[in-house]
mmCIF file of C-alpha atoms in Angstrom:
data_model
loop_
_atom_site.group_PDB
_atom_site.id
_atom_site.type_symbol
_atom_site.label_atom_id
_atom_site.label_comp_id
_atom_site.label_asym_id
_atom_site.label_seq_id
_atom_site.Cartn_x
_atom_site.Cartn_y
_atom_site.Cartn_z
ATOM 1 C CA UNK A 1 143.860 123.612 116.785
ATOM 2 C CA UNK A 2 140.651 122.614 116.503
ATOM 3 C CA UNK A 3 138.585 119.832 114.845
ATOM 4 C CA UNK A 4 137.766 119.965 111.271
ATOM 5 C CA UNK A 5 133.829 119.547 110.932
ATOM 6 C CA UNK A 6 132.946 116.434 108.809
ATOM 7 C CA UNK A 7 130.296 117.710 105.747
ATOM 8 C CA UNK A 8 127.006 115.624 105.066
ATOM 9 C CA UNK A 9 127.616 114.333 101.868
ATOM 10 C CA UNK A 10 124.790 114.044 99.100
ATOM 11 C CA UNK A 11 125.239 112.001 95.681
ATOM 12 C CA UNK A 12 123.345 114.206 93.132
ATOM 13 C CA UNK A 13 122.628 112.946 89.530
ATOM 14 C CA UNK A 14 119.685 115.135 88.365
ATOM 15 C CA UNK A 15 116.866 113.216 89.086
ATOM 16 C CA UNK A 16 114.055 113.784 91.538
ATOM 17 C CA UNK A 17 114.651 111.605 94.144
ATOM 18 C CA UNK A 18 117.790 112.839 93.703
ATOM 19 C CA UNK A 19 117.029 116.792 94.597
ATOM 20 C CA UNK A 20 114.239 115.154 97.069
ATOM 21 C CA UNK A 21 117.568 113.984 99.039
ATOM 22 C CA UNK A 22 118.857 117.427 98.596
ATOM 23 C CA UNK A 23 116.463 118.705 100.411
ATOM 24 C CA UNK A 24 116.565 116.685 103.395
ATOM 25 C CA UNK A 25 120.078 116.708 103.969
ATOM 26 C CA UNK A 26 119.432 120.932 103.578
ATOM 27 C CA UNK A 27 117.659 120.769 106.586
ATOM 28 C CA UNK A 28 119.499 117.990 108.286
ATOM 29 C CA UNK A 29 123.234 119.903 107.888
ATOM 30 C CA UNK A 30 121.595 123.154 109.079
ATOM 31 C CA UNK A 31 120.347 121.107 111.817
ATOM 32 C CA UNK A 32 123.432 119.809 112.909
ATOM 33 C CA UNK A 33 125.476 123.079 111.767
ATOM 34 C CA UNK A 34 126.991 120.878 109.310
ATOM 35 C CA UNK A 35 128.651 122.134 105.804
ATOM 36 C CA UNK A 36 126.881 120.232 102.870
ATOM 37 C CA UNK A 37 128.831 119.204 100.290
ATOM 38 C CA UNK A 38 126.901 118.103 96.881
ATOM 39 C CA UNK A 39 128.806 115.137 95.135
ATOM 40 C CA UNK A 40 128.281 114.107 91.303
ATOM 41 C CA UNK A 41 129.871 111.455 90.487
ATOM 42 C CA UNK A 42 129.871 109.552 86.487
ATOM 43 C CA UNK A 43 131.118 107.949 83.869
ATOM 44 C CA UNK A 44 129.971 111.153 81.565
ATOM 45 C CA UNK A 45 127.077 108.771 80.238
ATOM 46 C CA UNK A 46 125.525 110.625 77.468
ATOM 47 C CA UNK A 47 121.849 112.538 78.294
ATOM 48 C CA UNK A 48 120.961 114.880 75.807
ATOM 49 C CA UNK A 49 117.508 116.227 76.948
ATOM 50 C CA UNK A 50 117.506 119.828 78.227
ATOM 51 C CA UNK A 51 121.231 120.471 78.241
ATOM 52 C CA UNK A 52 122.246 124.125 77.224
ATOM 53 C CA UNK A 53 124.632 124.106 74.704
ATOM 54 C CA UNK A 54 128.218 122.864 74.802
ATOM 55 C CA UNK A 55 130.997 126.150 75.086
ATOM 56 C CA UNK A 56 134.369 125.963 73.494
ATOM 57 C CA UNK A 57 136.447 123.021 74.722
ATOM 58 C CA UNK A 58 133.019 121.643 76.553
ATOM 59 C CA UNK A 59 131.407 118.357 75.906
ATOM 60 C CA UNK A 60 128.239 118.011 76.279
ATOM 61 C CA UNK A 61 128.569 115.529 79.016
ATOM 62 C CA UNK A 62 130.580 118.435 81.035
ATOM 63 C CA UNK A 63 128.030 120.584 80.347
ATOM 64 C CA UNK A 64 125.445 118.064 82.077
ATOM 65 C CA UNK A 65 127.595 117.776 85.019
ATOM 66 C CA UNK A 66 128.050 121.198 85.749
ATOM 67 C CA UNK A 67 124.318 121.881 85.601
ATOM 68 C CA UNK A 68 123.532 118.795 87.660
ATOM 69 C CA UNK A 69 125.232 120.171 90.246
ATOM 70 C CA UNK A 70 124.633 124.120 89.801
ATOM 71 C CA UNK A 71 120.733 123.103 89.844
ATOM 72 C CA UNK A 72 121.118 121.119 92.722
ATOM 73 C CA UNK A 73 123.539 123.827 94.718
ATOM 74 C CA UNK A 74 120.604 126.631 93.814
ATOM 75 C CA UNK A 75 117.830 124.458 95.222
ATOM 76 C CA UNK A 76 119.725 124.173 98.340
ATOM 77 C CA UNK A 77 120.870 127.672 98.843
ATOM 78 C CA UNK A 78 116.872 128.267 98.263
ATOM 79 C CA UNK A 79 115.874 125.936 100.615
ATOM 80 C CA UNK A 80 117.927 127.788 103.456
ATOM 81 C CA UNK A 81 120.246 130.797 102.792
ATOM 82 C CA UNK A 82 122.205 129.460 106.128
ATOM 83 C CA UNK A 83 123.433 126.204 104.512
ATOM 84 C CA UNK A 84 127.298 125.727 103.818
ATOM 85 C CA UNK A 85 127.539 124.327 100.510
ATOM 86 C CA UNK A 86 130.711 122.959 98.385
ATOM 87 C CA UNK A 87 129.990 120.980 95.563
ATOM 88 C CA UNK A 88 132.286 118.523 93.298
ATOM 89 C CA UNK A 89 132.234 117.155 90.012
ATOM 90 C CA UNK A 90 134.070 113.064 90.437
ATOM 91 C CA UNK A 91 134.526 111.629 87.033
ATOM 92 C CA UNK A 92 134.057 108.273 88.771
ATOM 93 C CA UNK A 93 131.477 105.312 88.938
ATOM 94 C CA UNK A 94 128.813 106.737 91.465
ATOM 95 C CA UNK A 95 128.869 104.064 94.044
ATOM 96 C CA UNK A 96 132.961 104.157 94.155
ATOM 97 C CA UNK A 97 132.700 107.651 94.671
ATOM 98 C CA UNK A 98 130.763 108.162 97.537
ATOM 99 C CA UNK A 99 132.261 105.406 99.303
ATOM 100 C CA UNK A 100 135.407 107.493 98.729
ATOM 101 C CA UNK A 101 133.690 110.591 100.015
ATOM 102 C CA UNK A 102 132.278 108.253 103.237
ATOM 103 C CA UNK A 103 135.748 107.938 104.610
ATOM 104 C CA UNK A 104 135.654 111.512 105.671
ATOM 105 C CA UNK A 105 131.757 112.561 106.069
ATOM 106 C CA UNK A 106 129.346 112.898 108.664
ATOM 107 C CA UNK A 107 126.772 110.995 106.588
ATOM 108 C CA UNK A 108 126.364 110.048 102.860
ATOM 109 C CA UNK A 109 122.888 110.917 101.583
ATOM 110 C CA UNK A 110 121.042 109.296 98.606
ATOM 111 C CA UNK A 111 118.078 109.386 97.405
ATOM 112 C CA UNK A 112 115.655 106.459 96.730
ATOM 113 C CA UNK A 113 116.605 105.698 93.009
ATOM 114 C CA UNK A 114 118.655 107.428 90.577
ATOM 115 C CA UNK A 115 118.545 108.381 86.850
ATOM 116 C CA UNK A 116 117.391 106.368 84.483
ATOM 117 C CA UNK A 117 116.521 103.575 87.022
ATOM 118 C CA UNK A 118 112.823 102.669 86.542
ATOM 119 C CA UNK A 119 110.289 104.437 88.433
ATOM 120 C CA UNK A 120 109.029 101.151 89.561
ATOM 121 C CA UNK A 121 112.221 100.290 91.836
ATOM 122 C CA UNK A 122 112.029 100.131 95.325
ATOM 123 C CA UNK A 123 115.253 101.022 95.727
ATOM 124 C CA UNK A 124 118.188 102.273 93.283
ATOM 125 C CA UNK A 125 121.531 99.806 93.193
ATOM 126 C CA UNK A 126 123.464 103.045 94.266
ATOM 127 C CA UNK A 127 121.518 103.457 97.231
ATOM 128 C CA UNK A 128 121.447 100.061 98.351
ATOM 129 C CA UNK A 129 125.707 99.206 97.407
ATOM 130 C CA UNK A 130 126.397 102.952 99.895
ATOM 131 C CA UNK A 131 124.251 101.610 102.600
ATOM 132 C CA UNK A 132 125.386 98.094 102.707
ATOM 133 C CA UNK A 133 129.355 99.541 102.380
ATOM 134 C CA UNK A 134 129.879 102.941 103.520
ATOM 135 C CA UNK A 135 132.097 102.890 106.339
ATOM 136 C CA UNK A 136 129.885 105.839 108.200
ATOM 137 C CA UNK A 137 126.608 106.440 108.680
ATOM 138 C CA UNK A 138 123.823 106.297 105.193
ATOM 139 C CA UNK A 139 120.568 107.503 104.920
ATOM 140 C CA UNK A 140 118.457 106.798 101.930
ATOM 141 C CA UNK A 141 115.943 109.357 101.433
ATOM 142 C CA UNK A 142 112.113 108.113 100.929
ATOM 143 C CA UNK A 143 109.407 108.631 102.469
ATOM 144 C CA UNK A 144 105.642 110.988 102.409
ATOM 145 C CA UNK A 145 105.797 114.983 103.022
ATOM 146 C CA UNK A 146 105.219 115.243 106.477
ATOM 147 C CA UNK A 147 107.592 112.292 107.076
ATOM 148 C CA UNK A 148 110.479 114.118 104.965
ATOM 149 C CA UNK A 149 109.912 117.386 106.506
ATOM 150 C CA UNK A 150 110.095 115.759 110.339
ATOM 151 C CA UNK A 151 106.383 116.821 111.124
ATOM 152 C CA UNK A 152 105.828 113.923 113.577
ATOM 153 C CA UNK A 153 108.472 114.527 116.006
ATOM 154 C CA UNK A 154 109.412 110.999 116.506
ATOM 155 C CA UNK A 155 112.829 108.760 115.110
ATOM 156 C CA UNK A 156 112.287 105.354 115.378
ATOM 157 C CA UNK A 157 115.507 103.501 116.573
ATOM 158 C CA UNK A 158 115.284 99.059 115.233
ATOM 159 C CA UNK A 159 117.185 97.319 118.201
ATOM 160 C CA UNK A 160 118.479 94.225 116.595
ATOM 161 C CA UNK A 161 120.057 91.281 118.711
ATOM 162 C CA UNK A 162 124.208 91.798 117.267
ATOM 163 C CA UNK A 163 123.624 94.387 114.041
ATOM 164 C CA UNK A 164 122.883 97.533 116.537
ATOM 165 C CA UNK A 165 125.941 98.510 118.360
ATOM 166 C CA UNK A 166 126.893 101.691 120.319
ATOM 167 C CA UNK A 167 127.165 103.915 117.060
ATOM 168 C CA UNK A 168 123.427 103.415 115.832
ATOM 169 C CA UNK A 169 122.111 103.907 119.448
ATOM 170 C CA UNK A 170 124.213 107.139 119.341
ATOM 171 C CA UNK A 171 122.996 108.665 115.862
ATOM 172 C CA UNK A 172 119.729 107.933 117.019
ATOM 173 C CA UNK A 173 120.084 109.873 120.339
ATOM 174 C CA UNK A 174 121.906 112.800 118.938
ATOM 175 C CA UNK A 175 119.258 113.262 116.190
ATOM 176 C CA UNK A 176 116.080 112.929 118.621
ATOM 177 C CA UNK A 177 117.849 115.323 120.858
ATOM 178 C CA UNK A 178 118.687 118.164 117.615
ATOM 179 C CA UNK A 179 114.970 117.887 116.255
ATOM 180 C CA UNK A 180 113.710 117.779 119.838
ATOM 181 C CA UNK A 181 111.684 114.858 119.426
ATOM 182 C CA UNK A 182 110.638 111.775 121.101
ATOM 183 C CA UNK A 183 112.898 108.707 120.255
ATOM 184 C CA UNK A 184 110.942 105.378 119.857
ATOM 185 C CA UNK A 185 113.021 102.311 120.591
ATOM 186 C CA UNK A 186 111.800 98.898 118.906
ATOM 187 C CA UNK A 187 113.248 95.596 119.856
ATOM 188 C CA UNK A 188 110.859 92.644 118.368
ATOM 189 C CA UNK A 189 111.140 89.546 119.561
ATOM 190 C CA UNK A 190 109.573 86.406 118.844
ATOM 191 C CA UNK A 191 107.687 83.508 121.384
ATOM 192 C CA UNK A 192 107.843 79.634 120.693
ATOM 193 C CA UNK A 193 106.293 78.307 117.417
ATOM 194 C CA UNK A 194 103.314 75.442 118.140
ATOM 195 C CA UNK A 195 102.048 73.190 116.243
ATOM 196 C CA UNK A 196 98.343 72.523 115.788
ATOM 197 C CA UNK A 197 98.195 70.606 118.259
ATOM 198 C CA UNK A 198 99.491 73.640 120.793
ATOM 199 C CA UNK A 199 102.729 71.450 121.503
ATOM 200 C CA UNK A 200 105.846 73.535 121.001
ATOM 201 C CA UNK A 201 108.057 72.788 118.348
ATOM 202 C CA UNK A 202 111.816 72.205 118.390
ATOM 203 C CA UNK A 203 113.316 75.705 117.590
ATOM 204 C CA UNK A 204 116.205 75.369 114.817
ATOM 205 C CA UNK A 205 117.929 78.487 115.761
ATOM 206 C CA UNK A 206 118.743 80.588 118.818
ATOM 207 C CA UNK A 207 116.249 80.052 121.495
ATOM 208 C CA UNK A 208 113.501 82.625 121.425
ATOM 209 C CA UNK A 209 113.239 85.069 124.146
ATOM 210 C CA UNK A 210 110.407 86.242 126.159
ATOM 211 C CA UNK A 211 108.798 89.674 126.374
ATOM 212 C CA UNK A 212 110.708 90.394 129.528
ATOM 213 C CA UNK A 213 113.960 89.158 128.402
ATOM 214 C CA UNK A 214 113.199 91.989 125.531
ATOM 215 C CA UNK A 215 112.269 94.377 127.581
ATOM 216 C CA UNK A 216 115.734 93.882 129.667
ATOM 217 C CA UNK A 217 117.808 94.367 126.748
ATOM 218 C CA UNK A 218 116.639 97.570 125.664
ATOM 219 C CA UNK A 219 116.748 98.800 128.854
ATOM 220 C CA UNK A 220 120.549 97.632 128.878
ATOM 221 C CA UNK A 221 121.561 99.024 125.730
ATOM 222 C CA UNK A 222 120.265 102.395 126.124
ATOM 223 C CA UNK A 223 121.404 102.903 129.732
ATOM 224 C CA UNK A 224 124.585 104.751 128.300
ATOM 225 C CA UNK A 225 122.875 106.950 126.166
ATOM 226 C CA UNK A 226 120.700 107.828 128.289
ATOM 227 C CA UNK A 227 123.671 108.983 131.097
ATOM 228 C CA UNK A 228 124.885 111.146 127.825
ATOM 229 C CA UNK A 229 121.365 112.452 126.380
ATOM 230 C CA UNK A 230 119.478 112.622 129.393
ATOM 231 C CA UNK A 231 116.944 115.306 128.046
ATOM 232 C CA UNK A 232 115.749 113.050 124.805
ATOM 233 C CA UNK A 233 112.150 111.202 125.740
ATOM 234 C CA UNK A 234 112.643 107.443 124.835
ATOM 235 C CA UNK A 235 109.848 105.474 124.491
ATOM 236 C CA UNK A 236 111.109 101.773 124.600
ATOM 237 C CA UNK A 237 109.103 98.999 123.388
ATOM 238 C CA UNK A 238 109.435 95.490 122.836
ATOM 239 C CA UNK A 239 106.323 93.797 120.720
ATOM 240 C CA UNK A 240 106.293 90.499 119.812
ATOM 241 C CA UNK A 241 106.393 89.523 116.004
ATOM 242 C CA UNK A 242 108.979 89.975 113.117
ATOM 243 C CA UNK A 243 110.941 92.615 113.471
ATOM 244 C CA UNK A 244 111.167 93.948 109.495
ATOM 245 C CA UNK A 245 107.445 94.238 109.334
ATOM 246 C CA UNK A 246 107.134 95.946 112.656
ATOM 247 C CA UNK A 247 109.762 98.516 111.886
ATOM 248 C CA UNK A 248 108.594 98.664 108.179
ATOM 249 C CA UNK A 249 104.823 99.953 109.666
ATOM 250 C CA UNK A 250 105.801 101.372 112.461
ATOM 251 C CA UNK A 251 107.866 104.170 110.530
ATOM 252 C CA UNK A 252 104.752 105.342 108.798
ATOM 253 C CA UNK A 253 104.376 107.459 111.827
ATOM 254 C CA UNK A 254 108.253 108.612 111.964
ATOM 255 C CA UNK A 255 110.539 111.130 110.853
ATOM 256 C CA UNK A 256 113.817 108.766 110.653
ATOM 257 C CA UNK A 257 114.603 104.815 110.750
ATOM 258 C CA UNK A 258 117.715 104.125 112.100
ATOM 259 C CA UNK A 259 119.117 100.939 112.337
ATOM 260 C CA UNK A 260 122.624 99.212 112.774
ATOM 261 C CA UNK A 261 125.097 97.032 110.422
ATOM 262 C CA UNK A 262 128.114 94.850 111.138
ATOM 263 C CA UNK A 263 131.332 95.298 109.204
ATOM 264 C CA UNK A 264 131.900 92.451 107.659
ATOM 265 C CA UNK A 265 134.536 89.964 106.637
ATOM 266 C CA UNK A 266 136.576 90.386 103.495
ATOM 267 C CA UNK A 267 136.149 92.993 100.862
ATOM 268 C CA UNK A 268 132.035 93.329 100.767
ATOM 269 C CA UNK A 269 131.690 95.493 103.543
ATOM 270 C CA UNK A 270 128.645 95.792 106.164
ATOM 271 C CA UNK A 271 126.420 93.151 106.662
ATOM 272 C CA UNK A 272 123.063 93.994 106.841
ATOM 273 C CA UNK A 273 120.540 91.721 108.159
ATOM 274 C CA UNK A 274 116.967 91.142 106.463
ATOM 275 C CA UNK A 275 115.331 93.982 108.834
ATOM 276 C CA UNK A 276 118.052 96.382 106.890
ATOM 277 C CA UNK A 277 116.732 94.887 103.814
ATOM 278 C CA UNK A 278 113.172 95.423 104.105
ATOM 279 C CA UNK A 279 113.677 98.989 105.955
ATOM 280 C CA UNK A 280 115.594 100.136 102.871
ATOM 281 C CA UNK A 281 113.148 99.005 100.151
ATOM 282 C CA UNK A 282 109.550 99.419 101.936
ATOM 283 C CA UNK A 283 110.277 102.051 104.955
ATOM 284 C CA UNK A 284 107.922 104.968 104.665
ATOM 285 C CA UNK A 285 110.546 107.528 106.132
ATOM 286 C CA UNK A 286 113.923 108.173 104.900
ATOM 287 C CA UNK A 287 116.339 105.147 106.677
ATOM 288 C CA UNK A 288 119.727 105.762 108.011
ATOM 289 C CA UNK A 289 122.278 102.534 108.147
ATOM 290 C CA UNK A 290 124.892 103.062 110.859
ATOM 291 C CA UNK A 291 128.117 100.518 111.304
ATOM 292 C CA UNK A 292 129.726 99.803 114.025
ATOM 293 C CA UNK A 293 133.461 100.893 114.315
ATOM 294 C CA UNK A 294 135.544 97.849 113.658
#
């Protein structure tokens, strides 16, 4: 027998960023030959604008749901005829849902906020709960056009000292090598602080490493990726300076963020550092959060 295929998984509600999500993960299951499975999930909260008329036995609320996700299942059989869609209706709280949905999926896929969050969010609280828990990989979907539609053929890959295990180096190879782009590898790293006086002050927490040092552990943590993706272009660099707003500017010019996230202890799920943090709210490309397998 053979393997079942894991679906990309999108939480649809209706709103643009919502069907902006739709789009990318469109492209990104094709990419991947992926089935693309459209999830809306609620608590039947009560919109009345532009709802068709309620059938026999049909509340309005039903009615919304089922045109959330017929809307959302046309624009991505529009977007590309070859896409394997299944949708699903979860009478559910949206974040539970999808976590649900994460324990057998690919990816879930979100877009930046959701409806009737206000425009001026960074970042919706469903996004942000699915890519701080989901127990596979998350992308949030933001970004400009070209960035969205992958025209600069680069993923950016956010080498963090513990956060980015195996898994996130992985995604990040296996999606530079389907797009056929160049994968840029970032690990930021920060020189002794000096006083005024140029006398270097006491450090507080782990001892800061040199440029070399840097450059050493990328070239350690990619070496197995390499061995399995030995036709993707890396481009490994290790600047000096803080690593969120390196990452943060840096993905102006990329396709995909990708960074790791520890599991961690208790019931809260991953634990993403500040660089997660500040990718997810300010990134100008969609971000994808992968956790390591416990």
């Amino acid at each position: 027998m053979g393997t079942m295929t894991l679906p990309l998984v999108v939480g649809v509600d209706g709103s643009e960023p919502s069907l902006v999500a739709v789009d990318w993960a469109v492209d990104e299951a094709v990419r991947h030959g992926l089935p693309l499975r459209l999830v809306h999930a609620s608590l039947w909260v009560r919109y009345e604008a532009g709802l068709p008329p309620a059938g026999p036995g049909q509340s309005s609320e039903q009615v919304l749901a089922e045109h959330i996700v017929a809307a959302a299942a046309d624009r991505a059989e529009r977007r590309n005829r070859e896409a394997k869609i299944t949708t699903d209706i979860v009478p559910e709280e949206a974040t539970a849902a999808l976590l649900r949905e994460g324990g057998a999926a690919f990816a879930l896929v979100t877009g930046s906020r959701g409806r009737g969050e206000l425009r001026g969010l960074l970042l919706g609280s469903v996004g942000l709960a699915v890519a701080a828990r989901a127990p596979c990989p998350a992308v949030v979907v933001r970004g400009d056009r070209v960035g969205l539609a992958g025209g600069h053929g680069r993923i950016l890959l956010g080498l963090g000292e513990t956060d980015t295990g195996a898994e996130a180096v992985r995604f990040a190879f296996r999606e530079a090598e389907v797009r056929g782009c160049v994968l840029d590898v970032v690990h930021a790293w920060r020189g002794p602080a000096h006083d005024r006086s140029g006398d270097r002050l006491q450090a507080e927490g782990p001892v800061e490493m040199s440029g070399q040092s840097a450059s050493s552990v990328v070239d350690a943590r990619l070496t197995a990726a390499i061995d399995e993706y030995p036709h993707v272009r890396t481009r490994p660099a290790a600047p000096e300076g803080p690593a969120g707003k390196i990452l943060v500017d840096r993905s102006a010019a990329a396709d995909l963020v990708i960074v790791g996230a520890r599991h961690g202890k208790g019931h809260f799920g991953l634990q993403l550092s500040r660089v997660g943090h500040a990718l997810l709210h300010h990134a100008q490309c969609p971000v994808a959060v992968v956790p390591e397998r416990r």
